[in-house]
């Protein structure tokens, strides 16, 4: 784990561009997230936020530029090496993406069963721990379809954290949730960051929510990074779009 | 004119993509890691759960074949040919095709819908994010299950068909005793009537699995995409099964000339 | 646990399916002698008659194996070489003199090779090549059959012509009824060509004649003459009906042959040929009879057509007989004797002709025969006289008792003796039939070679012997 020094950022995007059928989704995007930092990638829907996350974990490959995660260049890694890096990354999808054919418990146990040699008893302890952490101690036997949106998101977070990742990527933590439920999720993320010292990258359009846990921000507009820095820096930005976004968070 | 060119282009693109998909599936079939547990689950789904459908269909088909051939054979005084007509009908080709169509309908639709659903709800991405090779985990296991299940199901359908014919022949007036039926059904048959037609369902299984997985795995456009993938899986895999049978029948004839 | 039970059931599914597949292999294999011991013999055929590799092999009708391979001949003129895989248990039955044939299972069934059981004193066949019998060719039979029909047709045409000739003859003599005959003749022709129409026509004419009406009635003043013409037409009617019957019989015979797998089809055809020979003779008789012009004109016409009628009746009878001879061999038994043209010498030796002939005359062949250009024999004029004289003993019993003409020859080897003696008998019968107007059924020939029957007191003979028996 020598890469985990402060000298090297946990995640680095270097002049990354991505095009889908002639539509430029990302153009010359560069930012870096230091180890243990909580990073909020802000922007309206369709600004290319989700694509950025998928590029980081290697589900998509950039047309141009370089992506380094924990010192590994994602787009050039062989399949098994890529898997090794991914084990160190937790990903909470927008709609949680729980496997709907197996129970919540099995969803959380899934990565443990596949990637650790742990016994059933050990796995049971860990899963129970994770479910307790997200407040779903009693929902383990339920199927994902029986859960509410917020519970699903929490279950997804439990699964993302199952392997104790170094980097956690969160796609729209608050989407489709009411304020109270969204607030619970933010609290969980903050708690996670404080307890585990993981590197957290969340993409969201909810600037106010992001302020609760993130200490560094970047704003994406039409595929470009228009501002990068602390929340204060956003408020003082020259770009009216960024200022508006930041101002929206105050209300 | 433009639409016709569009159709032609999309047809060849479909064929090309399906071919790449199939060759990838074929290659990954022999590469570690083998997803044994998931394969077992899929054989359970595709194979075991199809058993009642296949056995009943085969039985009913045998009864129908017996009644049909009997009524026409009677005109020539060739009732003694009925068992042979049934066993040849079931074993030589129709049994394999019927099984494949039934499986395409039951399993193909299921695979198409399930994978498309997983695709649009990002479950496939989630698998990848959890460092699982989704292609191997979802696609190869399902194709393997189809390839393993189809020959076994075909054997089951063939025998239940002959069984159905036997019971029908025992009941129908002027029919024949079971022992005689059994003998007459199998005496004129050789291994070349039996083995190739069952083995060729391996190909049918590969086609059904591959086509359904391809359409599900590459689905887009949310909930409508799921329904479309399911329907197309049945239509395309049935069609390809029948088309490939045309070629396979000829090939088998070439390898087992008789 | 769930995953355990799932694995268990998948195991049951796979093992069960494989088991079923294996059972299939054994069930199918057991009927194909794949697992049992077998030995290989060979046979050659000019035509494989749609046989294929894997086709069934039977030993005396019992399933015994399959064709292992068929070697295609390298050169025209060579035969197909068949490898027959036969189950071990039939080893004792397949001998070097076992004959193979290609047979059909049922009416529309598959072809198979049948190995006839060999004789016990012949050595076992260990990889030998068995003699084969060429498959029976239905098309060849059909050709013969159609030839037969053609000859019947030409016979009917002959009869037809002769009716015309007789009418011509009649018209030249009875010049006063020329006009009448001119009008009757087309009727007769029409009548003889169409049996159904004929009945109506004949009735109408006969009724008209009887009532003295119509052109013919007015001109025919003589009551007796009118009656004769009526009879004549009735006879012509019968003649035509018989001709139709004869050809129908031939048709039905051929269709019967097509439908049945007859062992003796060749013999049937031979018989049919013989029958048509008899028919020719019948026509010969008929023609000869027509030349007798010393009868009254009306009588002559009457007689002529009556004879034609009789000839056609015989033809109808004969075709019927030929048919029944092969489907119901008892047909002639019911009559008390065999078809005289179709019994072997051994059969003949057991009949009453030999055991207790009522009349038997011996005719030596000095001066009896002359050889025709085609190599067949014919009675000389002197020979005819000799035969006529010798017939005087038999004449009292004619024409209702059967007469057998035995031929004898002493020269050459047995086969030549047989052929020559048959020629002699045939020549005498031809003469007897035409001269004494004998029913062909009651006139048989028997080539005896040089062996007179035992109780005749003769040890050898060259010539002929006429035998008559009161059969009924």
Coordinates of N, CA and C in Angstrom, one line a residue, chain C residues 241-426:
Chain C
X241 N -68.2 -60.1 -76.5 CA -68.2 -60.1 -75.1 C -67.1 -60.9 -74.5
X242 N -66.9 -62.1 -75.2 CA -65.9 -63.0 -74.8 C -64.5 -62.3 -75.0
X243 N -64.4 -61.7 -76.1 CA -63.1 -61.0 -76.3 C -62.8 -60.0 -75.3
X244 N -63.8 -59.2 -74.9 CA -63.7 -58.2 -73.9 C -63.3 -58.9 -72.6
X245 N -64.0 -60.0 -72.3 CA -63.8 -60.8 -71.1 C -62.3 -61.2 -71.0
X246 N -61.9 -61.7 -72.2 CA -60.5 -62.3 -72.2 C -59.5 -61.2 -71.9
X247 N -59.7 -60.0 -72.5 CA -58.7 -59.0 -72.3 C -58.8 -58.4 -70.8
X248 N -60.1 -58.4 -70.3 CA -60.2 -58.0 -68.9 C -59.5 -59.0 -68.0
X249 N -59.7 -60.3 -68.3 CA -59.0 -61.3 -67.5 C -57.5 -61.1 -67.5
X250 N -57.0 -60.8 -68.6 CA -55.5 -60.6 -68.7 C -55.1 -59.4 -67.9
X251 N -56.0 -58.3 -68.0 CA -55.7 -57.1 -67.2 C -55.7 -57.4 -65.7
X252 N -56.7 -58.1 -65.3 CA -56.8 -58.4 -63.8 C -55.7 -59.3 -63.4
X253 N -55.3 -60.2 -64.3 CA -54.2 -61.1 -64.0 C -52.9 -60.2 -63.7
X254 N -52.7 -59.3 -64.6 CA -51.5 -58.5 -64.4 C -51.5 -57.6 -63.2
X255 N -52.7 -57.1 -62.9 CA -52.8 -56.3 -61.7 C -52.7 -57.2 -60.4
X256 N -53.2 -58.4 -60.6 CA -53.0 -59.3 -59.4 C -51.5 -59.6 -59.2
X257 N -50.8 -59.8 -60.3 CA -49.4 -60.1 -60.2 C -48.7 -58.9 -59.5
X258 N -49.1 -57.7 -59.9 CA -48.5 -56.5 -59.3 C -48.7 -56.4 -57.8
X259 N -49.9 -56.8 -57.4 CA -50.2 -56.7 -56.0 C -49.7 -57.7 -55.1
X260 N -49.3 -58.8 -55.7 CA -48.9 -59.9 -54.8 C -47.4 -60.3 -55.1
X261 N -46.8 -60.7 -54.1 CA -45.4 -61.1 -54.2 C -45.4 -62.6 -54.6
X262 N -45.6 -62.9 -55.9 CA -45.7 -64.3 -56.3 C -44.4 -64.9 -56.5
X263 N -44.3 -66.1 -56.0 CA -43.0 -66.8 -56.2 C -42.8 -67.3 -57.6
X264 N -43.9 -67.5 -58.3 CA -43.8 -68.2 -59.7 C -44.3 -67.3 -60.8
X265 N -43.9 -66.0 -60.7 CA -44.4 -65.1 -61.7 C -43.8 -65.5 -63.1
X266 N -42.6 -65.9 -63.1 CA -42.0 -66.3 -64.4 C -42.8 -67.4 -65.0
X267 N -43.2 -68.4 -64.3 CA -44.0 -69.5 -64.8 C -45.4 -69.0 -65.3
X268 N -45.9 -68.0 -64.6 CA -47.2 -67.4 -65.0 C -47.1 -66.8 -66.4
X269 N -46.0 -66.1 -66.5 CA -45.8 -65.4 -67.8 C -45.6 -66.5 -68.9
X270 N -44.9 -67.5 -68.6 CA -44.7 -68.6 -69.5 C -46.0 -69.2 -69.9
X271 N -46.8 -69.4 -69.0 CA -48.1 -70.0 -69.2 C -49.0 -69.1 -70.1
X272 N -48.9 -67.8 -69.7 CA -49.7 -66.8 -70.5 C -49.2 -66.9 -72.0
X273 N -47.9 -67.1 -72.2 CA -47.4 -67.2 -73.6 C -48.0 -68.4 -74.2
X274 N -48.0 -69.5 -73.5 CA -48.5 -70.7 -74.0 C -50.0 -70.5 -74.4
X275 N -50.7 -69.8 -73.5 CA -52.1 -69.6 -73.7 C -52.3 -68.8 -75.0
X276 N -51.4 -67.8 -75.2 CA -51.6 -67.0 -76.4 C -51.3 -67.9 -77.7
X277 N -50.3 -68.9 -77.5 CA -50.1 -69.8 -78.6 C -51.3 -70.6 -78.9
X278 N -52.0 -71.0 -77.9 CA -53.2 -71.8 -78.1 C -54.3 -71.0 -78.8
X279 N -54.3 -69.7 -78.4 CA -55.2 -68.8 -79.0 C -55.0 -68.7 -80.5
X280 N -53.7 -68.6 -80.8 CA -53.4 -68.5 -82.3 C -53.9 -69.8 -83.0
X281 N -53.7 -70.9 -82.3 CA -54.2 -72.1 -82.9 C -55.7 -72.1 -83.1
X282 N -56.4 -71.5 -82.0 CA -57.8 -71.5 -82.1 C -58.2 -70.6 -83.3
X283 N -57.5 -69.5 -83.5 CA -57.8 -68.7 -84.6 C -57.6 -69.4 -85.9
X284 N -56.4 -70.2 -85.9 CA -56.1 -71.0 -87.1 C -57.3 -71.9 -87.4
X285 N -57.8 -72.6 -86.4 CA -58.9 -73.5 -86.6 C -60.1 -72.7 -87.2
X286 N -60.3 -71.6 -86.6 CA -61.4 -70.8 -87.0 C -61.3 -70.4 -88.4
X287 N -60.1 -70.0 -88.8 CA -59.9 -69.6 -90.2 C -60.1 -70.7 -91.1
X288 N -59.6 -71.9 -90.7 CA -59.7 -73.1 -91.6 C -61.2 -73.4 -91.7
X289 N -61.9 -73.3 -90.7 CA -63.4 -73.6 -90.7 C -64.1 -72.7 -91.7
X290 N -63.6 -71.5 -91.7 CA -64.3 -70.5 -92.6 C -64.2 -70.8 -94.1
X291 N -63.2 -71.7 -94.4 CA -63.0 -72.0 -95.8 C -64.0 -73.0 -96.3
X292 N -64.7 -73.7 -95.4 CA -65.7 -74.6 -95.8 C -66.9 -73.9 -96.4
X293 N -67.0 -73.9 -97.7 CA -68.0 -73.1 -98.4 C -69.1 -74.0 -98.9
X294 N -69.1 -75.3 -98.6 CA -70.1 -76.1 -99.1 C -71.4 -76.1 -98.3
X295 N -71.3 -75.4 -97.1 CA -72.5 -75.3 -96.3 C -73.3 -74.1 -97.0
X296 N -74.6 -74.0 -96.5 CA -75.4 -72.9 -97.0 C -74.8 -71.6 -96.5
X297 N -75.0 -70.6 -97.2 CA -74.3 -69.3 -96.9 C -74.7 -68.8 -95.5
X298 N -75.9 -68.8 -95.2 CA -76.3 -68.4 -93.8 C -75.7 -69.2 -92.8
X299 N -75.7 -70.6 -93.0 CA -75.1 -71.5 -92.0 C -73.6 -71.2 -91.8
X300 N -73.0 -71.0 -93.0 CA -71.6 -70.7 -93.0 C -71.2 -69.6 -92.1
X301 N -72.0 -68.5 -92.3 CA -71.7 -67.3 -91.4 C -72.0 -67.6 -90.0
X302 N -73.1 -68.3 -89.8 CA -73.5 -68.7 -88.4 C -72.3 -69.5 -87.8
X303 N -71.9 -70.6 -88.4 CA -70.9 -71.5 -87.9 C -69.6 -70.7 -87.6
X304 N -69.3 -69.9 -88.6 CA -68.0 -69.2 -88.5 C -68.0 -68.4 -87.2
X305 N -69.0 -67.6 -87.1 CA -69.1 -66.7 -85.9 C -69.2 -67.6 -84.6
X306 N -69.9 -68.7 -84.7 CA -70.0 -69.5 -83.5 C -68.7 -70.0 -83.1
X307 N -67.9 -70.4 -84.1 CA -66.5 -70.8 -83.8 C -65.7 -69.7 -83.2
X308 N -65.8 -68.6 -83.8 CA -65.1 -67.4 -83.2 C -65.5 -67.2 -81.8
X309 N -66.8 -67.4 -81.6 CA -67.3 -67.3 -80.2 C -66.6 -68.3 -79.3
X310 N -66.6 -69.5 -79.8 CA -66.0 -70.6 -79.0 C -64.5 -70.3 -78.7
X311 N -63.9 -69.9 -79.8 CA -62.4 -69.6 -79.6 C -62.2 -68.5 -78.6
X312 N -63.1 -67.5 -78.6 CA -62.9 -66.4 -77.6 C -63.3 -66.9 -76.3
X313 N -64.3 -67.8 -76.2 CA -64.7 -68.4 -75.0 C -63.6 -69.1 -74.3
X314 N -62.9 -69.9 -75.2 CA -61.7 -70.6 -74.7 C -60.6 -69.7 -74.2
X315 N -60.5 -68.6 -74.9 CA -59.5 -67.6 -74.5 C -59.8 -67.0 -73.2
X316 N -61.1 -66.7 -73.0 CA -61.5 -66.1 -71.7 C -61.3 -67.1 -70.6
X317 N -61.7 -68.4 -70.9 CA -61.5 -69.5 -70.0 C -60.0 -69.7 -69.6
X318 N -59.2 -69.6 -70.6 CA -57.8 -69.9 -70.4 C -57.1 -68.8 -69.6
X319 N -57.5 -67.5 -69.9 CA -56.9 -66.5 -69.1 C -57.3 -66.6 -67.7
X320 N -58.6 -66.9 -67.5 CA -59.1 -67.1 -66.1 C -58.3 -68.2 -65.5
X321 N -58.1 -69.3 -66.2 CA -57.4 -70.4 -65.7 C -55.9 -70.1 -65.3
X322 N -55.3 -69.3 -66.2 CA -53.9 -69.0 -65.9 C -53.8 -68.2 -64.6
X323 N -54.8 -67.3 -64.5 CA -54.8 -66.5 -63.3 C -54.9 -67.4 -62.1
X324 N -55.9 -68.2 -62.1 CA -56.2 -69.1 -61.0 C -55.2 -70.1 -60.7
X325 N -54.5 -70.5 -61.8 CA -53.5 -71.5 -61.6 C -52.5 -71.1 -60.6
X326 N -52.2 -69.8 -60.5 CA -51.2 -69.4 -59.6 C -51.7 -68.9 -58.3
X327 N -52.9 -68.5 -58.2 CA -53.4 -68.0 -56.9 C -54.1 -69.1 -56.2
X328 N -54.8 -69.9 -57.0 CA -55.5 -71.1 -56.5 C -55.2 -72.3 -57.3
X329 N -54.2 -73.0 -56.8 CA -53.7 -74.1 -57.6 C -54.7 -75.2 -57.8
X330 N -55.8 -75.1 -57.0 CA -56.7 -76.2 -57.1 C -57.7 -76.1 -58.3
X331 N -57.6 -75.0 -59.0 CA -58.6 -74.7 -60.1 C -58.8 -75.9 -61.0
X332 N -57.7 -76.5 -61.5 CA -57.9 -77.6 -62.4 C -58.1 -78.9 -61.7
X333 N -57.7 -78.9 -60.4 CA -58.0 -80.1 -59.6 C -59.5 -80.3 -59.6
X334 N -60.2 -79.2 -59.5 CA -61.7 -79.3 -59.4 C -62.3 -79.9 -60.7
X335 N -61.5 -79.7 -61.8 CA -62.0 -80.2 -63.1 C -61.7 -81.7 -63.2
X336 N -60.8 -82.1 -62.3 CA -60.5 -83.6 -62.4 C -59.1 -83.8 -63.1
X337 N -58.6 -82.8 -63.7 CA -57.3 -83.0 -64.3 C -56.6 -81.6 -64.4
X338 N -55.3 -81.7 -64.6 CA -54.5 -80.5 -64.7 C -54.7 -79.8 -66.0
X339 N -54.3 -78.6 -66.1 CA -54.1 -78.0 -67.4 C -53.1 -78.8 -68.1
X340 N -53.5 -79.4 -69.2 CA -52.6 -80.4 -69.8 C -51.4 -79.8 -70.4
X341 N -51.4 -78.5 -70.6 CA -50.2 -77.9 -71.2 C -49.2 -77.5 -70.1
X342 N -49.6 -77.7 -68.9 CA -48.7 -77.2 -67.8 C -48.5 -78.2 -66.7
X343 N -48.2 -79.4 -67.0 CA -47.8 -80.3 -65.9 C -46.5 -80.9 -66.3
X344 N -45.8 -81.1 -65.2 CA -44.4 -81.7 -65.4 C -44.6 -83.2 -65.7
X345 N -43.5 -83.8 -66.1 CA -43.5 -85.2 -66.4 C -43.8 -86.0 -65.2
X346 N -43.2 -85.6 -64.1 CA -43.5 -86.4 -62.9 C -45.0 -86.3 -62.5
X347 N -45.5 -85.1 -62.6 CA -46.9 -85.0 -62.3 C -47.7 -85.8 -63.2
X348 N -47.3 -85.8 -64.5 CA -48.1 -86.5 -65.5 C -48.0 -88.0 -65.2
X349 N -46.8 -88.5 -64.8 CA -46.7 -89.9 -64.5 C -47.7 -90.4 -63.5
X350 N -48.1 -89.4 -62.6 CA -49.1 -89.8 -61.6 C -50.5 -89.8 -62.0
X351 N -50.8 -89.3 -63.2 CA -52.2 -89.1 -63.6 C -52.8 -90.4 -64.2
X352 N -54.1 -90.3 -64.4 CA -54.8 -91.5 -65.0 C -54.4 -91.8 -66.4
X353 N -53.8 -90.7 -67.1 CA -53.4 -90.9 -68.5 C -52.4 -92.1 -68.6
X354 N -51.5 -92.1 -67.6 CA -50.5 -93.1 -67.6 C -50.9 -94.4 -66.9
X355 N -51.7 -94.2 -65.8 CA -52.0 -95.4 -65.0 C -53.0 -96.3 -65.7
X356 N -54.1 -95.6 -66.2 CA -55.1 -96.5 -66.9 C -55.6 -95.7 -68.1
X357 N -54.8 -95.6 -69.1 CA -55.3 -94.9 -70.3 C -56.4 -95.8 -71.0
X358 N -57.5 -95.1 -71.3 CA -58.6 -95.8 -72.0 C -58.2 -96.3 -73.4
X359 N -57.5 -95.3 -74.1 CA -57.1 -95.6 -75.4 C -55.7 -95.1 -75.6
X360 N -54.7 -95.9 -76.0 CA -53.4 -95.4 -76.3 C -52.9 -96.0 -77.7
X361 N -52.5 -95.1 -78.5 CA -51.9 -95.6 -79.8 C -50.5 -95.1 -79.9
X362 N -49.7 -95.9 -80.5 CA -48.3 -95.5 -80.7 C -48.1 -95.3 -82.2
X363 N -47.4 -94.1 -82.5 CA -47.2 -93.8 -83.9 C -45.7 -93.6 -84.0
X364 N -45.0 -94.4 -84.8 CA -43.6 -94.2 -85.1 C -43.4 -93.0 -86.0
X365 N -42.2 -92.4 -85.8 CA -42.0 -91.1 -86.6 C -41.5 -91.2 -88.0
X366 N -41.5 -92.4 -88.6 CA -41.0 -92.5 -89.9 C -42.0 -91.8 -90.9
X367 N -41.4 -90.8 -91.6 CA -42.2 -90.0 -92.5 C -43.3 -89.1 -91.9
X368 N -43.2 -89.0 -90.6 CA -44.3 -88.2 -90.0 C -44.0 -86.7 -90.1
X369 N -42.8 -86.3 -89.9 CA -42.5 -84.8 -89.7 C -41.6 -84.3 -90.8
X370 N -41.8 -83.0 -91.0 CA -40.8 -82.3 -91.8 C -40.4 -81.0 -91.1
X371 N -39.2 -80.6 -91.3 CA -38.7 -79.5 -90.5 C -38.9 -78.2 -91.3
X372 N -39.5 -77.3 -90.6 CA -39.8 -75.9 -91.2 C -38.5 -75.1 -91.2
X373 N -38.5 -74.0 -91.9 CA -37.2 -73.2 -92.0 C -36.8 -72.7 -90.6
X374 N -37.7 -72.4 -89.7 CA -37.4 -71.9 -88.4 C -36.9 -73.0 -87.4
X375 N -36.8 -74.3 -87.9 CA -36.3 -75.3 -87.1 C -37.3 -76.1 -86.3
X376 N -38.6 -75.6 -86.4 CA -39.6 -76.4 -85.7 C -40.2 -77.5 -86.6
X377 N -40.9 -78.4 -86.0 CA -41.4 -79.6 -86.8 C -42.8 -79.3 -87.2
X378 N -43.2 -80.0 -88.3 CA -44.6 -79.9 -88.8 C -44.9 -81.3 -89.4
X379 N -46.2 -81.6 -89.3 CA -46.6 -82.9 -89.9 C -46.6 -82.8 -91.4
X380 N -46.1 -83.9 -92.0 CA -46.1 -83.9 -93.5 C -47.6 -84.4 -93.9
X381 N -47.9 -84.3 -95.2 CA -49.2 -84.7 -95.6 C -49.4 -86.2 -95.3
X382 N -48.3 -87.0 -95.5 CA -48.4 -88.4 -95.2 C -48.6 -88.6 -93.7
X383 N -47.9 -87.7 -92.9 CA -48.0 -87.8 -91.5 C -49.4 -87.5 -91.0
X384 N -50.0 -86.5 -91.7 CA -51.4 -86.2 -91.3 C -52.3 -87.4 -91.5
X385 N -52.1 -88.1 -92.6 CA -52.9 -89.3 -92.9 C -52.7 -90.3 -91.8
X386 N -51.4 -90.5 -91.5 CA -51.1 -91.5 -90.4 C -51.8 -91.2 -89.1
X387 N -51.7 -89.9 -88.8 CA -52.4 -89.5 -87.5 C -53.9 -89.7 -87.6
X388 N -54.5 -89.3 -88.8 CA -55.9 -89.5 -89.0 C -56.3 -90.9 -88.8
X389 N -55.5 -91.8 -89.4 CA -55.8 -93.2 -89.2 C -55.8 -93.7 -87.8
X390 N -54.7 -93.2 -87.1 CA -54.5 -93.6 -85.7 C -55.6 -93.1 -84.8
X391 N -56.2 -91.9 -85.2 CA -57.2 -91.2 -84.4 C -58.5 -92.0 -84.4
X392 N -58.6 -92.9 -85.3 CA -59.9 -93.6 -85.5 C -60.3 -94.3 -84.1
X393 N -59.3 -94.8 -83.4 CA -59.6 -95.4 -82.1 C -60.1 -94.4 -81.1
X394 N -59.7 -93.1 -81.2 CA -60.0 -92.1 -80.2 C -61.3 -91.4 -80.6
X395 N -61.6 -91.3 -81.9 CA -62.7 -90.4 -82.3 C -64.0 -90.7 -81.6
X396 N -64.3 -91.9 -81.3 CA -65.6 -92.1 -80.6 C -65.7 -91.3 -79.3
X397 N -64.6 -91.0 -78.7 CA -64.7 -90.4 -77.4 C -64.6 -88.8 -77.5
X398 N -64.3 -88.4 -78.7 CA -64.2 -86.9 -78.9 C -65.5 -86.2 -78.9
X399 N -65.6 -84.9 -78.6 CA -64.5 -84.1 -78.3 C -64.4 -83.8 -76.8
X400 N -65.2 -84.6 -75.9 CA -65.3 -84.1 -74.5 C -64.3 -84.8 -73.6
X401 N -63.5 -85.7 -74.1 CA -62.5 -86.3 -73.2 C -61.1 -85.8 -73.6
X402 N -60.3 -85.6 -72.5 CA -58.9 -85.1 -72.8 C -58.0 -86.0 -73.5
X403 N -57.2 -85.4 -74.4 CA -56.2 -86.2 -75.2 C -54.8 -85.7 -74.9
X404 N -53.9 -86.6 -74.6 CA -52.6 -86.2 -74.3 C -51.7 -86.7 -75.5
X405 N -50.9 -85.8 -76.0 CA -49.9 -86.2 -77.1 C -48.6 -86.3 -76.4
X406 N -48.1 -87.5 -76.4 CA -46.7 -87.7 -75.8 C -45.7 -87.7 -76.9
X407 N -44.6 -87.0 -76.7 CA -43.6 -87.0 -77.8 C -42.4 -87.8 -77.3
X408 N -41.8 -88.5 -78.2 CA -40.6 -89.4 -77.9 C -39.5 -89.1 -78.8
X409 N -38.3 -89.1 -78.3 CA -37.1 -89.0 -79.2 C -36.0 -89.8 -78.5
X410 N -35.2 -90.5 -79.4 CA -34.1 -91.3 -78.8 C -32.7 -90.7 -79.1
X411 N -32.7 -89.7 -80.1 CA -31.4 -89.2 -80.5 C -30.9 -88.1 -79.6
X412 N -29.6 -88.2 -79.4 CA -28.9 -87.1 -78.6 C -29.0 -87.3 -77.1
X413 N -28.5 -86.2 -76.5 CA -28.5 -86.2 -75.0 C -29.9 -85.9 -74.5
X414 N -30.1 -86.2 -73.2 CA -31.5 -86.0 -72.6 C -32.1 -84.7 -72.9
X415 N -31.3 -83.6 -72.9 CA -31.9 -82.2 -73.2 C -32.4 -82.2 -74.6
X416 N -31.6 -82.7 -75.5 CA -32.1 -82.7 -76.9 C -33.3 -83.6 -77.1
X417 N -33.2 -84.7 -76.4 CA -34.4 -85.6 -76.5 C -35.7 -84.9 -76.0
X418 N -35.5 -84.2 -74.9 CA -36.6 -83.5 -74.4 C -37.2 -82.5 -75.4
X419 N -36.3 -81.7 -75.9 CA -36.7 -80.6 -76.9 C -37.4 -81.2 -78.1
X420 N -36.7 -82.2 -78.7 CA -37.2 -82.8 -79.9 C -38.6 -83.5 -79.6
X421 N -38.7 -84.2 -78.5 CA -39.9 -84.9 -78.2 C -41.0 -83.9 -78.0
X422 N -40.7 -82.7 -77.5 CA -41.7 -81.7 -77.3 C -42.2 -81.1 -78.6
X423 N -41.2 -80.9 -79.5 CA -41.5 -80.4 -80.9 C -42.5 -81.4 -81.5
X424 N -42.2 -82.6 -81.4 CA -43.1 -83.6 -82.1 C -44.5 -83.6 -81.5
X425 N -44.6 -83.6 -80.2 CA -45.9 -83.5 -79.6 C -46.6 -82.3 -80.0
X426 N -45.9 -81.2 -80.0 CA -46.5 -79.9 -80.4 C -47.0 -79.9 -81.8

